[in-house]
Short mmCIF file of N, CA and C in Angstrom, two decimals:
data_model
loop_
_atom_site.label_atom_id
_atom_site.label_comp_id
_atom_site.label_asym_id
_atom_site.label_seq_id
_atom_site.Cartn_x
_atom_site.Cartn_y
_atom_site.Cartn_z
N MET A 1 -1.41 8.24 -6.18
CA MET A 1 -0.97 7.65 -4.93
C MET A 1 -1.49 8.51 -3.79
N THR A 2 -1.95 7.85 -2.76
CA THR A 2 -2.51 8.55 -1.61
C THR A 2 -1.63 8.30 -0.39
N GLU A 3 -1.37 9.36 0.34
CA GLU A 3 -0.55 9.26 1.55
C GLU A 3 -1.46 9.12 2.77
N TYR A 4 -1.12 8.19 3.63
CA TYR A 4 -1.84 7.98 4.89
C TYR A 4 -0.83 8.03 6.03
N VAL A 5 -1.29 8.51 7.19
CA VAL A 5 -0.46 8.50 8.40
C VAL A 5 -1.34 8.00 9.54
N TYR A 6 -0.91 6.91 10.16
CA TYR A 6 -1.66 6.29 11.25
C TYR A 6 -0.76 6.08 12.46
N PRO A 7 -1.33 6.19 13.65
CA PRO A 7 -0.55 5.85 14.84
C PRO A 7 -0.48 4.33 15.01
N ALA A 8 0.70 3.88 15.39
CA ALA A 8 0.91 2.46 15.68
C ALA A 8 1.42 2.34 17.11
N VAL A 9 1.04 1.26 17.77
CA VAL A 9 1.52 0.98 19.13
C VAL A 9 2.59 -0.10 19.03
N PHE A 10 3.75 0.19 19.60
CA PHE A 10 4.88 -0.74 19.60
C PHE A 10 4.98 -1.35 20.99
N HIS A 11 4.88 -2.66 21.03
CA HIS A 11 4.98 -3.40 22.29
C HIS A 11 6.30 -4.16 22.29
N PRO A 12 7.23 -3.80 23.21
CA PRO A 12 8.51 -4.52 23.25
C PRO A 12 8.32 -5.92 23.84
N ASN A 13 8.94 -6.91 23.21
CA ASN A 13 8.90 -8.28 23.68
C ASN A 13 10.20 -8.63 24.40
N ASP A 14 10.17 -9.71 25.17
CA ASP A 14 11.33 -10.11 25.98
C ASP A 14 12.56 -10.42 25.14
N ASP A 15 12.38 -10.84 23.89
CA ASP A 15 13.52 -11.21 23.05
C ASP A 15 14.10 -10.03 22.27
N GLY A 16 13.64 -8.81 22.56
CA GLY A 16 14.14 -7.61 21.87
C GLY A 16 13.34 -7.25 20.63
N SER A 17 12.36 -8.08 20.28
CA SER A 17 11.52 -7.77 19.12
C SER A 17 10.36 -6.87 19.57
N TYR A 18 9.60 -6.41 18.58
CA TYR A 18 8.46 -5.53 18.85
C TYR A 18 7.24 -6.06 18.12
N THR A 19 6.12 -6.07 18.81
CA THR A 19 4.83 -6.34 18.18
C THR A 19 4.19 -4.99 17.89
N ILE A 20 3.64 -4.85 16.69
CA ILE A 20 3.07 -3.58 16.26
C ILE A 20 1.58 -3.74 16.02
N LEU A 21 0.79 -2.88 16.62
CA LEU A 21 -0.67 -2.89 16.47
C LEU A 21 -1.13 -1.52 16.00
N TYR A 22 -2.19 -1.52 15.21
CA TYR A 22 -2.81 -0.27 14.77
C TYR A 22 -4.18 -0.17 15.40
N PRO A 23 -4.37 0.73 16.38
CA PRO A 23 -5.65 0.84 17.07
C PRO A 23 -6.83 1.13 16.14
N ASP A 24 -6.59 1.85 15.04
CA ASP A 24 -7.67 2.23 14.13
C ASP A 24 -7.95 1.16 13.06
N LEU A 25 -7.08 0.15 12.99
CA LEU A 25 -7.21 -0.89 11.97
C LEU A 25 -7.17 -2.26 12.63
N PRO A 26 -8.28 -2.67 13.24
CA PRO A 26 -8.30 -3.96 13.94
C PRO A 26 -7.85 -5.11 13.04
N GLY A 27 -6.92 -5.89 13.55
CA GLY A 27 -6.40 -7.01 12.78
C GLY A 27 -5.11 -6.70 12.05
N CYS A 28 -4.76 -5.43 11.93
CA CYS A 28 -3.51 -5.04 11.28
C CYS A 28 -2.40 -5.13 12.32
N ILE A 29 -1.64 -6.20 12.25
CA ILE A 29 -0.61 -6.50 13.24
C ILE A 29 0.67 -6.90 12.52
N SER A 30 1.79 -6.51 13.06
CA SER A 30 3.07 -6.93 12.50
C SER A 30 4.07 -7.11 13.64
N GLU A 31 5.26 -7.51 13.26
CA GLU A 31 6.32 -7.70 14.26
C GLU A 31 7.66 -7.42 13.61
N GLY A 32 8.55 -6.85 14.40
CA GLY A 32 9.90 -6.58 13.93
C GLY A 32 10.93 -7.10 14.91
N LYS A 33 12.04 -7.60 14.38
CA LYS A 33 13.07 -8.21 15.22
C LYS A 33 13.92 -7.18 15.96
N SER A 34 13.95 -5.96 15.44
CA SER A 34 14.69 -4.86 16.08
C SER A 34 13.87 -3.59 15.87
N MET A 35 14.30 -2.49 16.45
CA MET A 35 13.55 -1.24 16.29
C MET A 35 13.51 -0.84 14.81
N GLY A 36 14.64 -0.88 14.14
CA GLY A 36 14.67 -0.52 12.72
C GLY A 36 13.78 -1.43 11.89
N ASN A 37 13.86 -2.73 12.14
CA ASN A 37 13.04 -3.69 11.42
C ASN A 37 11.57 -3.49 11.76
N ALA A 38 11.26 -3.16 13.01
CA ALA A 38 9.87 -2.94 13.42
C ALA A 38 9.29 -1.73 12.68
N LEU A 39 10.05 -0.67 12.53
CA LEU A 39 9.56 0.50 11.79
C LEU A 39 9.30 0.14 10.33
N TYR A 40 10.19 -0.63 9.74
CA TYR A 40 10.02 -1.07 8.36
C TYR A 40 8.76 -1.95 8.23
N MET A 41 8.63 -2.91 9.14
CA MET A 41 7.50 -3.83 9.11
C MET A 41 6.17 -3.11 9.38
N ALA A 42 6.22 -2.08 10.23
CA ALA A 42 5.01 -1.29 10.52
C ALA A 42 4.53 -0.59 9.26
N GLN A 43 5.45 0.00 8.50
CA GLN A 43 5.08 0.68 7.26
C GLN A 43 4.58 -0.32 6.21
N SER A 44 5.24 -1.45 6.12
CA SER A 44 4.84 -2.48 5.17
C SER A 44 3.43 -2.99 5.48
N ALA A 45 3.16 -3.28 6.74
CA ALA A 45 1.84 -3.78 7.14
C ALA A 45 0.76 -2.74 6.86
N LEU A 46 1.05 -1.49 7.17
CA LEU A 46 0.07 -0.43 6.94
C LEU A 46 -0.21 -0.27 5.45
N THR A 47 0.83 -0.27 4.63
CA THR A 47 0.66 -0.12 3.19
C THR A 47 -0.18 -1.27 2.62
N GLN A 48 0.13 -2.49 3.03
CA GLN A 48 -0.62 -3.64 2.52
C GLN A 48 -2.07 -3.63 2.99
N TRP A 49 -2.28 -3.28 4.25
CA TRP A 49 -3.63 -3.27 4.80
C TRP A 49 -4.51 -2.25 4.08
N LEU A 50 -3.98 -1.03 3.94
CA LEU A 50 -4.75 0.03 3.27
C LEU A 50 -4.92 -0.26 1.78
N GLY A 51 -3.90 -0.88 1.17
CA GLY A 51 -4.00 -1.27 -0.23
C GLY A 51 -5.11 -2.29 -0.44
N TYR A 52 -5.22 -3.23 0.48
CA TYR A 52 -6.28 -4.23 0.42
C TYR A 52 -7.65 -3.57 0.52
N LEU A 53 -7.80 -2.66 1.49
CA LEU A 53 -9.08 -1.96 1.64
C LEU A 53 -9.43 -1.18 0.38
N THR A 54 -8.44 -0.53 -0.21
CA THR A 54 -8.65 0.24 -1.43
C THR A 54 -9.08 -0.67 -2.57
N ASP A 55 -8.37 -1.79 -2.76
CA ASP A 55 -8.69 -2.72 -3.84
C ASP A 55 -10.09 -3.30 -3.70
N LYS A 56 -10.55 -3.49 -2.47
CA LYS A 56 -11.87 -4.09 -2.23
C LYS A 56 -12.97 -3.03 -2.06
N ASN A 57 -12.62 -1.77 -2.30
CA ASN A 57 -13.57 -0.66 -2.14
C ASN A 57 -14.18 -0.60 -0.74
N GLU A 58 -13.40 -1.00 0.24
CA GLU A 58 -13.83 -0.93 1.64
C GLU A 58 -13.53 0.46 2.19
N PRO A 59 -14.31 0.93 3.15
CA PRO A 59 -14.02 2.24 3.73
C PRO A 59 -12.72 2.21 4.53
N ILE A 60 -11.99 3.27 4.47
CA ILE A 60 -10.74 3.39 5.22
C ILE A 60 -11.02 4.25 6.44
N PRO A 61 -10.85 3.67 7.64
CA PRO A 61 -11.14 4.42 8.86
C PRO A 61 -10.24 5.65 9.01
N ALA A 62 -10.77 6.67 9.63
CA ALA A 62 -9.97 7.86 9.91
C ALA A 62 -8.95 7.52 11.00
N PRO A 63 -7.73 8.04 10.88
CA PRO A 63 -6.73 7.79 11.91
C PRO A 63 -6.98 8.62 13.17
N SER A 64 -6.65 8.04 14.29
CA SER A 64 -6.71 8.77 15.57
C SER A 64 -5.51 9.71 15.65
N GLY A 65 -5.64 10.69 16.51
CA GLY A 65 -4.49 11.53 16.80
C GLY A 65 -3.51 10.77 17.69
N LEU A 66 -2.25 11.03 17.54
CA LEU A 66 -1.23 10.33 18.33
C LEU A 66 -1.50 10.51 19.82
N GLN A 67 -1.96 11.70 20.21
CA GLN A 67 -2.21 11.99 21.63
C GLN A 67 -3.40 11.20 22.18
N ASP A 68 -4.24 10.65 21.28
CA ASP A 68 -5.42 9.90 21.71
C ASP A 68 -5.18 8.41 21.85
N VAL A 69 -4.00 7.95 21.48
CA VAL A 69 -3.69 6.53 21.52
C VAL A 69 -3.25 6.14 22.93
N GLU A 70 -3.91 5.12 23.46
CA GLU A 70 -3.57 4.64 24.80
C GLU A 70 -2.52 3.54 24.70
N THR A 71 -1.53 3.61 25.57
CA THR A 71 -0.49 2.59 25.62
C THR A 71 -0.38 2.07 27.05
N GLU A 72 0.14 0.85 27.14
CA GLU A 72 0.39 0.26 28.45
C GLU A 72 1.86 0.47 28.81
N THR A 73 2.21 0.15 30.04
CA THR A 73 3.57 0.34 30.51
C THR A 73 4.56 -0.35 29.57
N GLY A 74 5.57 0.39 29.15
CA GLY A 74 6.61 -0.15 28.27
C GLY A 74 6.32 0.04 26.79
N GLU A 75 5.07 0.26 26.44
CA GLU A 75 4.70 0.47 25.04
C GLU A 75 4.87 1.95 24.68
N PHE A 76 4.94 2.20 23.38
CA PHE A 76 4.94 3.58 22.92
C PHE A 76 4.20 3.64 21.58
N ALA A 77 3.69 4.80 21.27
CA ALA A 77 2.99 5.01 20.00
C ALA A 77 3.86 5.88 19.10
N ASN A 78 3.78 5.61 17.81
CA ASN A 78 4.54 6.36 16.82
C ASN A 78 3.70 6.48 15.56
N LEU A 79 3.84 7.58 14.84
CA LEU A 79 3.14 7.75 13.59
C LEU A 79 3.87 7.00 12.48
N ILE A 80 3.10 6.33 11.63
CA ILE A 80 3.66 5.58 10.51
C ILE A 80 2.99 6.09 9.23
N ARG A 81 3.82 6.33 8.21
CA ARG A 81 3.34 6.87 6.94
C ARG A 81 3.35 5.76 5.89
N ALA A 82 2.31 5.75 5.04
CA ALA A 82 2.25 4.79 3.95
C ALA A 82 1.69 5.49 2.70
N ASP A 83 2.30 5.18 1.57
CA ASP A 83 1.80 5.64 0.28
C ASP A 83 1.12 4.45 -0.38
N VAL A 84 -0.14 4.62 -0.74
CA VAL A 84 -0.93 3.52 -1.28
C VAL A 84 -1.34 3.84 -2.71
N LYS A 85 -1.01 2.90 -3.61
CA LYS A 85 -1.42 3.02 -5.00
C LYS A 85 -2.80 2.40 -5.16
N ASP A 86 -3.65 3.07 -5.91
CA ASP A 86 -4.96 2.52 -6.23
C ASP A 86 -4.79 1.69 -7.51
N ASN A 87 -4.78 0.38 -7.37
CA ASN A 87 -4.51 -0.52 -8.50
C ASN A 87 -5.77 -0.96 -9.24
N ARG A 88 -6.90 -0.38 -8.90
CA ARG A 88 -8.12 -0.77 -9.61
C ARG A 88 -8.01 -0.37 -11.08
N ALA A 89 -8.50 -1.24 -11.95
CA ALA A 89 -8.46 -0.97 -13.38
C ALA A 89 -9.48 0.11 -13.74
N VAL A 90 -9.09 0.97 -14.66
CA VAL A 90 -10.00 1.98 -15.21
C VAL A 90 -10.01 1.83 -16.72
N ARG A 91 -11.12 2.12 -17.31
CA ARG A 91 -11.22 2.04 -18.77
C ARG A 91 -10.86 3.39 -19.38
N ARG A 92 -9.99 3.35 -20.40
CA ARG A 92 -9.59 4.54 -21.14
C ARG A 92 -9.73 4.21 -22.62
N THR A 93 -10.10 5.17 -23.39
CA THR A 93 -10.17 4.99 -24.83
C THR A 93 -8.85 5.47 -25.42
N VAL A 94 -8.20 4.60 -26.17
CA VAL A 94 -6.95 4.97 -26.84
C VAL A 94 -7.12 4.72 -28.33
N SER A 95 -6.37 5.46 -29.10
CA SER A 95 -6.41 5.28 -30.55
C SER A 95 -5.04 4.86 -31.03
N ILE A 96 -5.04 3.82 -31.85
CA ILE A 96 -3.80 3.38 -32.50
C ILE A 96 -4.13 3.11 -33.96
N PRO A 97 -3.13 3.16 -34.83
CA PRO A 97 -3.39 2.87 -36.25
C PRO A 97 -3.89 1.44 -36.43
N LYS A 98 -4.71 1.24 -37.45
CA LYS A 98 -5.29 -0.07 -37.74
C LYS A 98 -4.21 -1.13 -37.93
N TRP A 99 -3.14 -0.79 -38.67
CA TRP A 99 -2.09 -1.78 -38.92
C TRP A 99 -1.44 -2.24 -37.62
N MET A 100 -1.32 -1.32 -36.64
CA MET A 100 -0.73 -1.65 -35.36
C MET A 100 -1.65 -2.57 -34.57
N ASP A 101 -2.95 -2.28 -34.62
CA ASP A 101 -3.92 -3.14 -33.94
C ASP A 101 -3.90 -4.54 -34.53
N ASP A 102 -3.77 -4.63 -35.86
CA ASP A 102 -3.69 -5.94 -36.52
C ASP A 102 -2.46 -6.71 -36.03
N LYS A 103 -1.33 -6.04 -35.94
CA LYS A 103 -0.10 -6.68 -35.48
C LYS A 103 -0.22 -7.16 -34.03
N VAL A 104 -0.85 -6.35 -33.20
CA VAL A 104 -1.06 -6.72 -31.80
C VAL A 104 -1.92 -7.98 -31.73
N SER A 105 -2.99 -8.01 -32.50
CA SER A 105 -3.88 -9.18 -32.51
C SER A 105 -3.15 -10.42 -33.01
N GLU A 106 -2.36 -10.28 -34.08
CA GLU A 106 -1.61 -11.40 -34.64
C GLU A 106 -0.60 -11.96 -33.65
N SER A 107 0.00 -11.08 -32.87
CA SER A 107 1.07 -11.51 -31.96
C SER A 107 0.54 -12.12 -30.66
N GLY A 108 -0.75 -11.91 -30.38
CA GLY A 108 -1.32 -12.43 -29.15
C GLY A 108 -0.99 -11.58 -27.93
N LEU A 109 -0.45 -10.40 -28.16
CA LEU A 109 -0.13 -9.50 -27.04
C LEU A 109 -1.40 -8.92 -26.43
N SER A 110 -1.29 -8.56 -25.16
CA SER A 110 -2.36 -7.83 -24.49
C SER A 110 -2.04 -6.35 -24.61
N LEU A 111 -2.88 -5.63 -25.33
CA LEU A 111 -2.65 -4.20 -25.51
C LEU A 111 -2.63 -3.47 -24.18
N SER A 112 -3.50 -3.87 -23.25
CA SER A 112 -3.52 -3.25 -21.93
C SER A 112 -2.19 -3.47 -21.21
N ARG A 113 -1.66 -4.68 -21.25
CA ARG A 113 -0.39 -4.99 -20.57
C ARG A 113 0.75 -4.20 -21.19
N VAL A 114 0.80 -4.16 -22.54
CA VAL A 114 1.86 -3.42 -23.22
C VAL A 114 1.80 -1.94 -22.85
N LEU A 115 0.61 -1.39 -22.82
CA LEU A 115 0.45 0.02 -22.47
C LEU A 115 0.88 0.27 -21.02
N GLN A 116 0.46 -0.61 -20.11
CA GLN A 116 0.86 -0.46 -18.71
C GLN A 116 2.38 -0.53 -18.55
N ASP A 117 3.00 -1.50 -19.19
CA ASP A 117 4.45 -1.65 -19.10
C ASP A 117 5.17 -0.43 -19.66
N ALA A 118 4.69 0.07 -20.81
CA ALA A 118 5.32 1.24 -21.43
C ALA A 118 5.16 2.48 -20.54
N LEU A 119 3.98 2.64 -19.95
CA LEU A 119 3.76 3.80 -19.08
C LEU A 119 4.62 3.71 -17.81
N LYS A 120 4.74 2.52 -17.24
CA LYS A 120 5.59 2.35 -16.06
C LYS A 120 7.03 2.73 -16.38
N GLU A 121 7.50 2.27 -17.55
CA GLU A 121 8.87 2.59 -17.95
C GLU A 121 9.03 4.09 -18.18
N ARG A 122 8.09 4.70 -18.88
CA ARG A 122 8.17 6.13 -19.20
C ARG A 122 8.08 6.97 -17.93
N LEU A 123 7.22 6.54 -16.98
CA LEU A 123 7.03 7.29 -15.74
C LEU A 123 8.04 6.91 -14.66
N ASN A 124 8.86 5.90 -14.95
CA ASN A 124 9.88 5.44 -14.02
C ASN A 124 9.27 5.03 -12.68
N VAL A 125 8.21 4.19 -12.77
CA VAL A 125 7.55 3.66 -11.57
C VAL A 125 7.50 2.15 -11.65
N THR A 126 7.32 1.52 -10.48
CA THR A 126 7.23 0.07 -10.46
C THR A 126 5.85 -0.37 -10.06
#
């Protein structure tokens, strides 16, 4: 898992909600109904955006410093942290007994799926 921290600009709206923009990630926009919800939505948007870039092997832009972010009257900038999992598949060689491989084939199970599920459970991750 990789940790990222990006500055986000929070624009207050007339109805008490906030629009959130990331200057370093054009198109990454979110909105929150309250300050607490806006912070949650900002982290969610950042995580999804960076996860998408990672999955597509796209370059991830470097974040600006908070002091370098320009805001307009009423807006403010805040740092937002996101942990991004690299979900790309990797090939690993595993060894299992022949009888077990036969049973897996007979049952129609996906050995990769079973291994992933078992590792998630053992590592206590989702």
